[in-house]
Each structure stands twice: as structure tokens, then as C-alpha cells.
PDB file of C-alpha atoms in Angstrom:
ATOM      1  CA  TYR A   1     -19.339  -6.506  -2.961  1.00  0.00           C
ATOM      2  CA  GLU A   2     -16.067  -8.258  -2.237  1.00  0.00           C
ATOM      3  CA  TRP A   3     -14.913  -8.476  -5.856  1.00  0.00           C
ATOM      4  CA  GLN A   4     -15.220  -4.689  -6.039  1.00  0.00           C
ATOM      5  CA  ILE A   5     -13.902  -3.653  -2.647  1.00  0.00           C
ATOM      6  CA  TRP A   6     -10.837  -5.815  -2.075  1.00  0.00           C
ATOM      7  CA  PRO A   7      -8.783  -4.257  -4.905  1.00  0.00           C
ATOM      8  CA  GLN A   8      -9.602  -0.794  -3.500  1.00  0.00           C
ATOM      9  CA  ARG A   9      -7.597  -1.667  -0.376  1.00  0.00           C
ATOM     10  CA  LEU A  10      -4.325  -1.892  -2.356  1.00  0.00           C
ATOM     11  CA  TYR A  11      -3.108  -4.942  -0.424  1.00  0.00           C
ATOM     12  CA  PHE A  12      -1.324  -6.093  -3.558  1.00  0.00           C
ATOM     13  CA  THR A  13       1.108  -3.162  -3.405  1.00  0.00           C
ATOM     14  CA  ILE A  14       2.740  -4.330  -0.166  1.00  0.00           C
ATOM     15  CA  PRO A  15       4.881  -7.095  -1.749  1.00  0.00           C
ATOM     16  CA  LEU A  16       6.411  -4.574  -4.162  1.00  0.00           C
ATOM     17  CA  ALA A  17       7.463  -2.306  -1.300  1.00  0.00           C
ATOM     18  CA  HIS A  18       8.768  -5.323   0.607  1.00  0.00           C
ATOM     19  CA  ARG A  19      10.788  -6.462  -2.380  1.00  0.00           C
ATOM     20  CA  PHE A  20      12.320  -2.993  -2.676  1.00  0.00           C
ATOM     21  CA  LEU A  21      13.220  -3.146   1.015  1.00  0.00           C
ATOM     22  CA  GLN A  22      14.903  -6.521   0.471  1.00  0.00           C
ATOM     23  CA  THR A  23      16.758  -5.680  -2.723  1.00  0.00           C
ATOM     24  CA  GLY A  24      16.996  -1.907  -3.037  1.00  0.00           C
ATOM     25  CA  ASP A  25      16.055  -2.388  -6.696  1.00  0.00           C
ATOM     26  CA  ARG A  26      14.361   0.780  -7.884  1.00  0.00           C
ATOM     27  CA  LYS A  27      12.072  -1.086 -10.288  1.00  0.00           C
ATOM     28  CA  TYR A  28       9.985  -2.307  -7.330  1.00  0.00           C
ATOM     29  CA  ALA A  29       9.647   1.187  -5.870  1.00  0.00           C
ATOM     30  CA  ASP A  30       8.717   2.586  -9.276  1.00  0.00           C
ATOM     31  CA  ALA A  31       6.138  -0.157  -9.837  1.00  0.00           C
ATOM     32  CA  TRP A  32       4.615   0.562  -6.414  1.00  0.00           C
ATOM     33  CA  LEU A  33       4.392   4.285  -7.118  1.00  0.00           C
ATOM     34  CA  THR A  34       2.923   3.704 -10.589  1.00  0.00           C
ATOM     35  CA  ILE A  35       0.162   1.509  -9.165  1.00  0.00           C
ATOM     36  CA  VAL A  36      -0.671   4.035  -6.455  1.00  0.00           C
ATOM     37  CA  LYS A  37      -0.795   6.939  -8.905  1.00  0.00           C
ATOM     38  CA  GLU A  38      -2.818   4.987 -11.475  1.00  0.00           C
ATOM     39  CA  TRP A  39      -5.254   3.869  -8.783  1.00  0.00           C
ATOM     40  CA  ASP A  40      -5.607   7.488  -7.659  1.00  0.00           C
ATOM     41  CA  LYS A  41      -6.187   8.673 -11.229  1.00  0.00           C
ATOM     42  CA  ALA A  42      -8.833   5.980 -11.792  1.00  0.00           C
ATOM     43  CA  HIS A  43     -10.634   6.674  -8.491  1.00  0.00           C
ATOM     44  CA  PRO A  44     -10.955  10.428  -7.884  1.00  0.00           C
ATOM     45  CA  TYR A  45     -11.662  11.451  -4.327  1.00  0.00           C
ATOM     46  CA  GLN A  46     -15.280  11.201  -3.225  1.00  0.00           C
ATOM     47  CA  PRO A  47     -15.830  13.487  -0.223  1.00  0.00           C
ATOM     48  CA  PHE A  48     -17.445  11.886   2.786  1.00  0.00           C
ATOM     49  CA  ASP A  49     -21.169  12.547   3.040  1.00  0.00           C
ATOM     50  CA  GLU A  50     -22.728  11.154   6.189  1.00  0.00           C
ATOM     51  CA  ASN A  51     -26.180  11.366   4.590  1.00  0.00           C
ATOM     52  CA  ILE A  52     -25.302   8.720   2.007  1.00  0.00           C
ATOM     53  CA  SER A  53     -24.995   5.149   3.227  1.00  0.00           C
ATOM     54  CA  TYR A  54     -21.841   3.490   1.961  1.00  0.00           C
ATOM     55  CA  PHE A  55     -24.102   0.824   0.447  1.00  0.00           C
ATOM     56  CA  TYR A  56     -25.237   3.512  -2.018  1.00  0.00           C
ATOM     57  CA  THR A  57     -21.684   4.298  -3.126  1.00  0.00           C
ATOM     58  CA  ASP A  58     -19.117   2.279  -5.040  1.00  0.00           C
ATOM     59  CA  MET A  59     -17.402   1.927  -1.615  1.00  0.00           C
ATOM     60  CA  THR A  60     -14.055   3.040  -3.037  1.00  0.00           C
ATOM     61  CA  TRP A  61     -13.870   6.022  -0.690  1.00  0.00           C
ATOM     62  CA  ARG A  62     -15.865   4.644   2.210  1.00  0.00           C
ATOM     63  CA  ASP A  63     -15.468   2.476   5.265  1.00  0.00           C
ATOM     64  CA  MET A  64     -12.926  -0.349   5.391  1.00  0.00           C
ATOM     65  CA  GLN A  65     -11.640   0.368   1.904  1.00  0.00           C
ATOM     66  CA  VAL A  66     -10.175   3.689   3.024  1.00  0.00           C
ATOM     67  CA  ALA A  67      -8.895   2.216   6.297  1.00  0.00           C
ATOM     68  CA  TRP A  68      -7.191  -0.761   4.693  1.00  0.00           C
ATOM     69  CA  ARG A  69      -5.902   1.288   1.770  1.00  0.00           C
ATOM     70  CA  THR A  70      -4.372   3.709   4.263  1.00  0.00           C
ATOM     71  CA  MET A  71      -2.781   0.772   6.065  1.00  0.00           C
ATOM     72  CA  SER A  72      -1.382  -0.577   2.790  1.00  0.00           C
ATOM     73  CA  LEU A  73      -0.016   2.857   1.910  1.00  0.00           C
ATOM     74  CA  LEU A  74       1.517   3.253   5.380  1.00  0.00           C
ATOM     75  CA  HIS A  75       3.237  -0.116   5.107  1.00  0.00           C
ATOM     76  CA  GLY A  76       4.482   0.742   1.642  1.00  0.00           C
ATOM     77  CA  MET A  77       5.735   4.199   2.539  1.00  0.00           C
ATOM     78  CA  PHE A  78       7.552   2.809   5.569  1.00  0.00           C
ATOM     79  CA  MET A  79       9.320   0.145   3.501  1.00  0.00           C
ATOM     80  CA  LEU A  80      10.039   2.642   0.722  1.00  0.00           C
ATOM     81  CA  GLU A  81      11.590   5.191   3.078  1.00  0.00           C
ATOM     82  CA  ASP A  82      14.881   4.992   1.142  1.00  0.00           C
ATOM     83  CA  ALA A  83      13.306   4.853  -2.312  1.00  0.00           C
ATOM     84  CA  PRO A  84      14.816   7.323  -4.780  1.00  0.00           C
ATOM     85  CA  PHE A  85      11.564   9.195  -5.323  1.00  0.00           C
ATOM     86  CA  THR A  86      11.758  12.847  -6.294  1.00  0.00           C
ATOM     87  CA  LYS A  87      10.701  15.586  -3.909  1.00  0.00           C
ATOM     88  CA  ASP A  88       7.494  16.002  -5.946  1.00  0.00           C
ATOM     89  CA  GLU A  89       6.738  12.268  -5.731  1.00  0.00           C
ATOM     90  CA  TRP A  90       7.190  12.294  -1.949  1.00  0.00           C
ATOM     91  CA  LYS A  91       4.985  15.376  -1.705  1.00  0.00           C
ATOM     92  CA  TYR A  92       2.318  13.614  -3.751  1.00  0.00           C
ATOM     93  CA  LEU A  93       2.449  10.613  -1.370  1.00  0.00           C
ATOM     94  CA  TYR A  94       2.425  12.852   1.683  1.00  0.00           C
ATOM     95  CA  ASP A  95      -0.634  14.749   0.402  1.00  0.00           C
ATOM     96  CA  PHE A  96      -2.343  11.482  -0.562  1.00  0.00           C
ATOM     97  CA  MET A  97      -1.803  10.217   2.985  1.00  0.00           C
ATOM     98  CA  LYS A  98      -3.201  13.451   4.432  1.00  0.00           C
ATOM     99  CA  LEU A  99      -6.294  13.047   2.270  1.00  0.00           C
ATOM    100  CA  HIS A 100      -6.814   9.511   3.567  1.00  0.00           C
ATOM    101  CA  MET A 101      -6.262  10.472   7.199  1.00  0.00           C
ATOM    102  CA  ASN A 102      -8.635  13.426   7.005  1.00  0.00           C
ATOM    103  CA  HIS A 103     -11.264  11.268   5.333  1.00  0.00           C
ATOM    104  CA  LEU A 104     -10.938   8.617   8.056  1.00  0.00           C
ATOM    105  CA  TYR A 105     -11.254  11.361  10.660  1.00  0.00           C
ATOM    106  CA  LEU A 106     -14.626  12.393   9.189  1.00  0.00           C
ATOM    107  CA  GLU A 107     -15.854   8.809   9.046  1.00  0.00           C
ATOM    108  CA  ALA A 108     -14.748   8.208  12.646  1.00  0.00           C
ATOM    109  CA  MET A 109     -16.503  11.390  13.811  1.00  0.00           C
ATOM    110  CA  GLU A 110     -19.729  10.230  12.204  1.00  0.00           C
ATOM    111  CA  ARG A 111     -19.483   6.753  13.791  1.00  0.00           C
ATOM    112  CA  LEU A 112     -18.764   8.297  17.195  1.00  0.00           C
ATOM    113  CA  SER A 113     -21.769  10.604  16.875  1.00  0.00           C
ATOM    114  CA  ARG A 114     -23.986   7.514  16.493  1.00  0.00           C
ATOM    115  CA  ASN A 115     -22.035   5.373  18.972  1.00  0.00           C
ATOM    116  CA  HIS A 116     -21.698   2.914  16.097  1.00  0.00           C
ATOM    117  CA  ALA A 117     -19.106   0.341  17.098  1.00  0.00           C
ATOM    118  CA  GLN A 118     -18.096  -2.679  15.021  1.00  0.00           C
ATOM    119  CA  ASN A 119     -14.968  -4.200  13.493  1.00  0.00           C
ATOM    120  CA  HIS A 120     -14.869  -1.832  10.501  1.00  0.00           C
ATOM    121  CA  VAL A 121     -15.043   1.170  12.794  1.00  0.00           C
ATOM    122  CA  LEU A 122     -12.385  -0.260  15.105  1.00  0.00           C
ATOM    123  CA  GLN A 123     -10.085  -0.523  12.082  1.00  0.00           C
ATOM    124  CA  ILE A 124     -10.604   3.171  11.306  1.00  0.00           C
ATOM    125  CA  GLY A 125      -9.473   4.105  14.822  1.00  0.00           C
ATOM    126  CA  VAL A 126      -6.450   1.799  14.737  1.00  0.00           C
ATOM    127  CA  VAL A 127      -5.306   3.084  11.348  1.00  0.00           C
ATOM    128  CA  LEU A 128      -5.639   6.688  12.503  1.00  0.00           C
ATOM    129  CA  LEU A 129      -3.334   5.985  15.448  1.00  0.00           C
ATOM    130  CA  ILE A 130      -0.773   4.209  13.294  1.00  0.00           C
ATOM    131  CA  ALA A 131      -0.850   7.066  10.789  1.00  0.00           C
ATOM    132  CA  VAL A 132      -0.380   9.783  13.423  1.00  0.00           C
ATOM    133  CA  SER A 133       2.593   7.893  14.823  1.00  0.00           C
ATOM    134  CA  MET A 134       4.189   7.944  11.373  1.00  0.00           C
ATOM    135  CA  PHE A 135       3.227  11.533  10.533  1.00  0.00           C
ATOM    136  CA  PRO A 136       3.313  13.503  13.804  1.00  0.00           C
ATOM    137  CA  GLU A 137       3.989  16.709  11.884  1.00  0.00           C
ATOM    138  CA  PHE A 138       0.455  16.950  10.440  1.00  0.00           C
ATOM    139  CA  GLU A 139      -1.226  20.178  11.522  1.00  0.00           C
ATOM    140  CA  ASN A 140      -4.348  18.521  12.962  1.00  0.00           C
ATOM    141  CA  ILE A 141      -2.479  15.757  14.777  1.00  0.00           C
ATOM    142  CA  GLU A 142      -4.170  16.336  18.142  1.00  0.00           C
ATOM    143  CA  GLN A 143      -7.652  15.953  16.649  1.00  0.00           C
ATOM    144  CA  LEU A 144      -6.646  12.897  14.611  1.00  0.00           C
ATOM    145  CA  THR A 145      -5.119  11.279  17.694  1.00  0.00           C
ATOM    146  CA  LYS A 146      -8.119  12.045  19.913  1.00  0.00           C
ATOM    147  CA  ILE A 147     -10.630  10.722  17.400  1.00  0.00           C
ATOM    148  CA  GLY A 148      -8.534   7.604  16.823  1.00  0.00           C
ATOM    149  CA  LEU A 149      -8.362   6.934  20.575  1.00  0.00           C
ATOM    150  CA  ASP A 150     -12.056   7.715  21.092  1.00  0.00           C
ATOM    151  CA  THR A 151     -12.993   5.371  18.255  1.00  0.00           C
ATOM    152  CA  ILE A 152     -10.944   2.527  19.709  1.00  0.00           C
ATOM    153  CA  GLU A 153     -12.321   3.145  23.191  1.00  0.00           C
ATOM    154  CA  MET A 154     -15.917   3.132  21.909  1.00  0.00           C
ATOM    155  CA  ASN A 155     -15.276  -0.197  20.242  1.00  0.00           C
ATOM    156  CA  LEU A 156     -13.612  -1.673  23.322  1.00  0.00           C
ATOM    157  CA  ARG A 157     -16.708  -0.718  25.335  1.00  0.00           C
ATOM    158  CA  ASN A 158     -19.350  -1.769  22.829  1.00  0.00           C
ATOM    159  CA  ALA A 159     -18.007  -4.267  20.311  1.00  0.00           C
ATOM    160  CA  ILE A 160     -15.187  -6.293  21.884  1.00  0.00           C
ATOM    161  CA  TYR A 161     -16.040  -9.387  23.883  1.00  0.00           C
ATOM    162  CA  ASP A 162     -14.326 -10.425  27.105  1.00  0.00           C
ATOM    163  CA  ASP A 163     -12.272 -12.967  25.165  1.00  0.00           C
ATOM    164  CA  GLY A 164     -10.950 -10.232  22.835  1.00  0.00           C
ATOM    165  CA  GLY A 165     -13.132 -11.192  19.885  1.00  0.00           C
ATOM    166  CA  SER A 166     -14.928  -8.508  17.915  1.00  0.00           C
ATOM    167  CA  ASP A 167     -18.624  -8.038  17.318  1.00  0.00           C
TER     168      ASP A 167
END
């Protein structure tokens, strides 16, 4: 699976955002935005369905791929805060982030309902908390925060060893 899922996490976009932060050169911001939009166009949203195991999907819109992609997007958007994107481009990014956060919320709810704790689930909770700290204006912020905290707490109870290692 790894050859398929790692690119879905968009790790490779972070250096472009970092380079923009270092140089202020618009070409890096534009390249970052182009990759994000092209990825989005090539991978239409797949709504979360708790009745379908992620092993029976292409994993693009499931599990760690969504969590890590959200983290990559958060890092990028933070470093691109001063990028000369248009209002429409920022709205697109804002809506894309909302989509990711709401998807992670649904996945976290399902994991909590089963008391399913493990490192992938812990990452979902952590990313939700980072995202709500960056976007406190989202309308469902209280629910996103609660589910993020509950997910982390479940993992601390059930999947983190005394030495801090993860199950």
C-alpha cells in the first residue's frame, strides 16, 4: 500500500511553502497551490462510510492519508500566510481545509464508538486539535475540539505505553 498512500499525504508540498517563507518568491507559492489544486482535481472527495473498511478503498480519503494530508496543508497554509493568493484562492483553501477537518471528525467519531485506539487514530486527534487552533472561527469548532481531545485521551488510555511509545 505504501507506494499508493504516501503521495496522498502531500508531504512533498511542504518544502515549496518553506521556500516561499524563506524567499518570498511567488513562484514557490504558486507551485504549492497548483499541486494542491491538481491533487484535489485528480482525487475527488470520497465521503466517509463507516461500513466500508479502508482496506476496501484506494485509501486516498481514509485514515492516515487524510490526517497527514491535513497536517501538510496546515503547515503549508501557515508558511504561505503572506502569499499573494487571490480571495478566491484563499477561499478554496479554507473550504478544502474544512472538508478535511469534517472528514477527520467523522473518522474520529467512528473510532471512538468502537474504542479503537492506535497510532493512526491518535494522529487524527492530534491533527484535529492543531487545525482548530489555526481555524477557531469554524462553526463546529466545539465539536471538533471535543472529538480531537476525546480521541487523544482514548489513545493515551489504551494505546500509549508508560514509556510514551505507541501501540
